[in-house]
Short mmCIF file of C-alpha atoms in Angstrom, two decimals:
data_model
loop_
_atom_site.label_atom_id
_atom_site.label_comp_id
_atom_site.label_asym_id
_atom_site.label_seq_id
_atom_site.Cartn_x
_atom_site.Cartn_y
_atom_site.Cartn_z
CA MET A 4 125.90 76.07 199.50
CA ASN A 5 122.94 74.89 197.40
CA LYS A 6 121.39 76.92 194.57
CA THR A 7 118.36 77.92 196.66
CA ASN A 8 120.62 79.58 199.22
CA ILE A 9 122.60 81.31 196.46
CA TYR A 10 119.37 82.73 195.03
CA LYS A 11 118.34 83.98 198.47
CA LEU A 12 121.74 85.58 198.90
CA ALA A 13 121.43 87.25 195.50
CA GLN A 14 118.04 88.68 196.54
CA ALA A 15 119.66 90.06 199.70
CA ALA A 16 122.53 91.73 197.78
CA PRO A 17 121.07 95.28 197.96
CA LEU A 18 120.56 94.90 201.71
CA LEU A 19 124.07 93.60 202.38
CA SER A 20 125.69 96.13 200.06
CA THR A 21 123.88 99.04 201.72
CA LEU A 22 124.60 97.73 205.21
CA ALA A 23 128.31 97.45 204.40
CA LYS A 24 128.42 101.01 203.08
CA GLU A 25 126.41 102.62 205.85
CA ARG A 26 127.75 100.55 208.77
CA SER A 27 124.49 101.26 210.52
CA PHE A 28 121.18 99.36 210.71
CA SER A 29 119.20 102.61 211.00
CA GLN A 30 120.95 104.36 208.11
CA ALA A 31 120.70 101.25 205.92
CA ALA A 32 116.98 101.08 206.72
CA GLU A 33 116.56 104.73 205.73
CA LYS A 34 118.39 104.19 202.44
CA LEU A 35 116.28 101.13 201.61
CA GLY A 36 113.00 102.67 202.74
CA ILE A 37 112.23 100.00 205.32
CA SER A 38 112.21 99.84 209.12
CA GLN A 39 115.29 99.13 211.22
CA SER A 40 113.61 96.06 212.65
CA ALA A 41 113.00 94.78 209.12
CA VAL A 42 116.72 95.08 208.36
CA SER A 43 117.62 93.18 211.53
CA HIS A 44 114.98 90.52 210.79
CA ARG A 45 116.23 89.94 207.23
CA ILE A 46 119.83 89.62 208.42
CA ASN A 47 118.74 87.05 211.02
CA LEU A 48 116.90 85.02 208.38
CA LEU A 49 119.89 85.18 206.03
CA GLU A 50 122.25 84.00 208.77
CA GLU A 51 119.95 81.08 209.52
CA THR A 52 119.73 80.20 205.80
CA ILE A 53 123.44 80.18 205.02
CA GLY A 54 124.59 78.97 208.43
CA TYR A 55 127.15 81.70 209.07
CA PRO A 56 127.06 84.75 211.36
CA LEU A 57 127.32 87.92 209.29
CA VAL A 58 127.42 90.63 211.97
CA GLN A 59 128.57 90.99 215.55
CA ARG A 60 126.06 93.17 217.39
CA THR A 61 126.63 95.40 220.40
CA THR A 62 124.31 97.87 222.06
CA ARG A 63 125.70 100.79 220.04
CA LYS A 64 127.15 99.39 216.83
CA PHE A 65 127.85 96.28 214.86
CA GLU A 66 130.85 94.83 213.06
CA LEU A 67 130.90 92.54 210.07
CA THR A 68 132.28 89.10 210.77
CA ASP A 69 134.85 87.55 208.44
CA PHE A 70 131.97 85.73 206.73
CA GLY A 71 130.03 88.98 206.50
CA GLN A 72 132.96 90.80 204.92
CA ILE A 73 133.35 88.10 202.25
CA LEU A 74 129.66 88.15 201.31
CA THR A 75 129.17 91.92 201.45
CA ARG A 76 132.24 92.44 199.28
CA ALA A 77 130.74 90.15 196.64
CA CYS A 78 127.38 91.91 196.94
CA GLN A 79 128.96 95.34 196.55
CA GLU A 80 130.82 94.23 193.43
CA GLY A 81 127.57 92.91 192.01
CA MET A 82 125.66 96.12 192.75
CA ASP A 83 128.45 98.22 191.24
CA ARG A 84 128.24 96.14 188.08
CA PHE A 85 124.47 96.63 187.95
CA GLU A 86 124.93 100.40 188.26
CA GLN A 87 127.43 100.36 185.40
CA ALA A 88 125.13 98.19 183.32
CA PHE A 89 122.22 100.61 183.79
CA LYS A 90 124.47 103.51 182.77
CA GLU A 91 125.33 101.63 179.59
CA LEU A 92 121.65 100.88 178.94
CA GLU A 93 120.83 104.57 179.34
CA SER A 94 123.41 105.41 176.68
CA TYR A 95 121.33 103.42 174.16
CA SER A 96 118.11 105.26 174.94
CA ASN A 97 116.51 107.39 172.22
CA GLN A 98 115.81 110.08 174.81
CA GLY A 99 118.03 112.17 177.05
CA ILE A 100 121.48 113.68 177.08
CA THR A 101 124.29 112.56 174.79
CA ARG A 102 127.74 112.55 176.37
CA LEU A 103 130.26 113.42 173.65
CA SER A 104 133.99 112.89 174.11
CA VAL A 105 136.20 115.52 172.46
CA SER A 106 139.70 116.90 172.79
CA SER A 107 140.15 120.28 174.47
CA SER A 108 141.13 121.83 171.12
CA VAL A 109 137.96 120.72 169.34
CA ALA A 110 135.85 121.67 172.36
CA MET A 111 137.21 125.19 172.86
CA LYS A 112 137.94 126.22 169.27
CA TRP A 113 134.91 124.75 167.49
CA LEU A 114 132.29 122.82 169.45
CA VAL A 115 131.52 125.25 172.28
CA PRO A 116 130.83 128.19 169.89
CA HIS A 117 128.37 125.96 167.97
CA MET A 118 126.57 124.36 170.91
CA GLY A 119 123.91 127.07 170.94
CA ASN A 120 122.40 125.49 167.82
CA ALA A 121 122.36 121.95 169.19
CA LYS A 122 119.02 122.11 171.03
CA LYS A 123 117.34 123.54 167.94
CA HIS A 124 118.14 120.22 166.28
CA GLY A 125 116.95 118.14 169.24
CA VAL A 126 120.47 117.43 170.50
CA GLU A 127 121.21 117.69 174.23
CA LEU A 128 124.95 117.54 174.81
CA VAL A 129 127.31 117.11 177.72
CA LEU A 130 130.97 117.35 176.79
CA ASP A 131 133.55 114.91 178.09
CA VAL A 132 136.76 116.89 177.44
CA ASN A 133 139.73 114.58 177.54
CA GLU A 134 142.97 114.23 175.62
CA SER A 135 142.93 110.45 176.01
CA THR A 136 140.81 108.17 173.83
CA ALA A 137 137.49 107.27 175.44
CA ASN A 138 136.50 103.60 175.73
CA LEU A 139 133.17 103.67 173.91
CA GLU A 140 132.33 100.02 174.59
CA ASN A 141 132.39 100.26 178.39
CA SER A 142 131.75 103.85 179.33
CA THR A 143 129.10 106.46 180.04
CA VAL A 144 130.40 108.31 176.96
CA SER A 145 127.96 107.90 174.05
CA ALA A 146 130.14 109.01 171.15
CA ALA A 147 133.36 110.83 170.30
CA ILE A 148 134.81 113.15 167.70
CA ARG A 149 138.21 111.86 166.63
CA PHE A 150 140.81 113.29 164.32
CA GLY A 151 142.59 110.60 162.35
CA GLN A 152 142.76 108.54 159.21
CA GLY A 153 140.17 105.95 160.20
CA PRO A 154 138.47 103.57 160.01
CA TYR A 155 138.08 102.51 163.63
CA PRO A 156 137.77 98.71 163.99
CA GLY A 157 134.99 97.57 166.28
CA LEU A 158 133.23 100.96 166.19
CA HIS A 159 130.69 102.67 163.98
CA ALA A 160 132.43 105.61 162.26
CA VAL A 161 131.11 108.44 160.11
CA LYS A 162 133.47 110.88 158.39
CA LEU A 163 132.36 114.40 159.27
CA THR A 164 134.73 116.54 157.23
CA LYS A 165 138.16 116.50 155.62
CA ALA A 166 140.91 118.60 157.13
CA GLN A 167 143.59 121.01 156.01
CA MET A 168 146.42 122.58 157.93
CA ILE A 169 147.43 126.21 157.51
CA PRO A 170 149.96 128.56 159.16
CA VAL A 171 148.21 131.41 160.96
CA VAL A 172 149.33 134.58 162.65
CA SER A 173 147.76 137.45 164.54
CA PRO A 174 147.68 140.98 163.09
CA LEU A 175 149.48 141.87 166.32
CA TYR A 176 152.53 139.77 165.44
CA GLN A 177 155.64 141.93 164.99
CA GLY A 178 158.17 139.22 164.09
CA GLU A 179 159.59 137.96 160.82
CA GLY A 180 157.52 136.09 158.23
CA LEU A 181 157.26 132.35 157.79
CA ASN A 182 160.11 132.09 155.27
CA SER A 183 162.56 133.90 157.50
CA PRO A 184 164.88 131.88 159.78
CA LYS A 185 164.15 134.54 162.40
CA ALA A 186 160.43 133.80 162.44
CA ILE A 187 158.99 132.85 165.82
CA ILE A 188 157.36 129.48 165.31
CA LEU A 189 154.81 127.99 167.70
CA THR A 190 154.92 124.20 167.79
CA ASP A 191 152.47 121.59 169.04
CA CYS A 192 154.64 118.72 170.26
CA THR A 193 151.69 116.35 170.68
CA ALA A 194 150.20 116.89 167.21
CA GLU A 195 153.59 116.67 165.51
CA GLN A 196 154.20 113.24 167.04
CA ASP A 197 150.86 111.55 166.32
CA GLY A 198 151.84 110.29 162.87
CA LEU A 199 149.16 112.28 161.00
CA ASP A 200 151.53 114.48 158.94
CA PHE A 201 150.52 117.58 160.90
CA SER A 202 153.96 119.16 161.06
CA TRP A 203 156.00 122.21 160.20
CA GLN A 204 158.24 119.88 158.18
CA SER A 205 155.64 120.02 155.42
CA TYR A 206 156.52 123.71 155.00
CA GLY A 207 160.29 123.20 155.10
CA VAL A 208 160.48 125.42 158.15
CA SER A 209 163.64 125.20 160.26
CA PRO A 210 163.26 128.08 162.71
CA GLU A 211 165.90 129.30 165.11
CA ASP A 212 163.28 130.50 167.57
CA THR A 213 160.41 128.25 168.69
CA LEU A 214 157.88 128.13 171.49
CA THR A 215 156.54 124.65 172.24
CA PHE A 216 153.12 123.69 173.61
CA GLU A 217 151.38 120.38 174.27
CA ARG A 218 147.97 121.20 172.78
CA THR A 219 146.74 122.83 169.59
CA ASP A 220 144.35 125.19 171.34
CA LEU A 221 147.27 126.57 173.38
CA VAL A 222 149.28 127.11 170.19
CA LEU A 223 146.39 128.99 168.61
CA GLN A 224 145.79 131.12 171.69
CA ALA A 225 149.49 132.01 171.73
CA ALA A 226 149.21 132.96 168.05
CA ILE A 227 146.17 135.15 168.76
CA SER A 228 148.23 136.92 171.43
CA GLY A 229 150.86 137.77 168.81
CA MET A 230 153.54 135.49 170.24
CA GLY A 231 154.41 133.84 166.93
CA ILE A 232 153.18 131.87 163.91
CA GLY A 233 151.07 128.83 164.68
CA LEU A 234 149.97 125.84 162.63
CA GLY A 235 146.25 125.27 162.73
CA ARG A 236 143.80 122.95 161.04
CA THR A 237 140.29 122.99 159.66
CA LEU A 238 137.57 123.79 162.21
CA LEU A 239 140.02 125.06 164.80
CA VAL A 240 141.10 128.27 163.03
CA GLU A 241 138.14 129.14 160.80
CA ARG A 242 136.23 131.14 163.40
CA ASP A 243 139.31 133.07 164.56
CA ILE A 244 140.15 133.94 160.94
CA GLU A 245 136.56 135.04 160.31
CA LEU A 246 136.59 137.27 163.39
CA GLY A 247 139.96 138.78 162.48
CA PHE A 248 141.91 137.34 165.40
CA LEU A 249 144.09 135.36 163.00
CA LYS A 250 145.02 135.50 159.34
CA PRO A 251 146.69 132.98 157.00
CA ALA A 252 150.49 133.14 157.01
CA GLY A 253 151.02 130.48 154.31
CA VAL A 254 149.20 128.13 151.98
CA ALA A 255 146.73 125.53 153.19
CA LYS A 256 147.67 121.86 152.71
CA THR A 257 145.22 118.95 152.69
CA LEU A 258 145.76 116.25 155.29
CA ASP A 259 145.08 112.55 154.99
CA ALA A 260 143.40 112.69 158.39
CA ALA A 261 139.81 113.83 158.86
CA TYR A 262 137.28 114.42 161.62
CA TRP A 263 135.17 111.36 162.47
CA LEU A 264 132.14 110.73 164.64
CA VAL A 265 132.58 107.34 166.29
CA CYS A 266 130.42 105.30 168.67
CA SER A 267 129.45 101.75 169.53
CA HIS A 268 127.32 99.85 167.02
CA GLY A 269 124.51 99.80 169.58
CA PHE A 270 124.38 103.57 170.01
CA ALA A 271 124.55 104.03 166.21
CA LYS A 272 121.05 102.50 166.00
CA THR A 273 119.45 105.17 168.21
CA GLN A 274 117.63 108.35 167.26
CA ARG A 275 120.03 110.28 169.47
CA PHE A 276 122.91 109.25 167.25
CA GLU A 277 121.05 110.21 164.08
CA LYS A 278 120.25 113.64 165.50
CA LEU A 279 123.84 114.14 166.65
CA LYS A 280 125.26 113.05 163.29
CA SER A 281 122.87 115.25 161.30
CA TRP A 282 123.61 118.27 163.48
CA LEU A 283 127.39 117.86 163.26
CA LEU A 284 127.32 117.36 159.49
CA ASN A 285 125.13 120.43 159.12
CA GLU A 286 127.39 122.58 161.32
CA MET A 287 130.54 121.47 159.51
CA SER A 288 129.17 121.88 155.98
#
């Protein structure tokens, strides 16, 4: 096939992609905003140009030929890539909504209670709550808050605040204190295995009775309910301590890890990033 025919096929990609999805000349015409006869005419011209039949027509329906299936599949892949590309372009815009990836713990225990102030600072947020690490180079997610030691190669990273860990307990808790072997200890199996020194081992605690959870926010909610003594960290326990739901049950210890705002280098150049960064730094100060 010569280059002229390839260019004509590329121009017809939206038509072929829509036709393959709708499986109907009339519905494809409606989607594209043209007449049904125009769809049929363009398909005829394309078949004449490339020399292959693309559809088998009957009085009530049509079927894609083997040639048609090959070409429409390629067209659909191309259109899907264009849609993804436009989503990525939108993420670099100075206007609009910023999609922020956060863990459930950061979302529920800190970010959601502070989101009421975001719009006052010109920040429009949609949260992408996920325990896995978002791919910021090929995603609709604009930025992420990560807890770690940093830096993050290939990404723009700004340290938001340092972190401490501290044992906390509810006033409702009726069990033994932290130094007692009979204390009921709440453990976060995920956080204690991430290599960031967030662990009860730092307190020399070897409890006989433990309750294990997979997320920090679940540990803290269990602590609020009076089920035992939990280990929390900066941002996640401050509000509950302030409101009297929790109280310190031991000394605070500084962690090497911190909270970071990370994003692609492209998004870091936008006004949306500057507004988001300024707002987060202000809220965490």
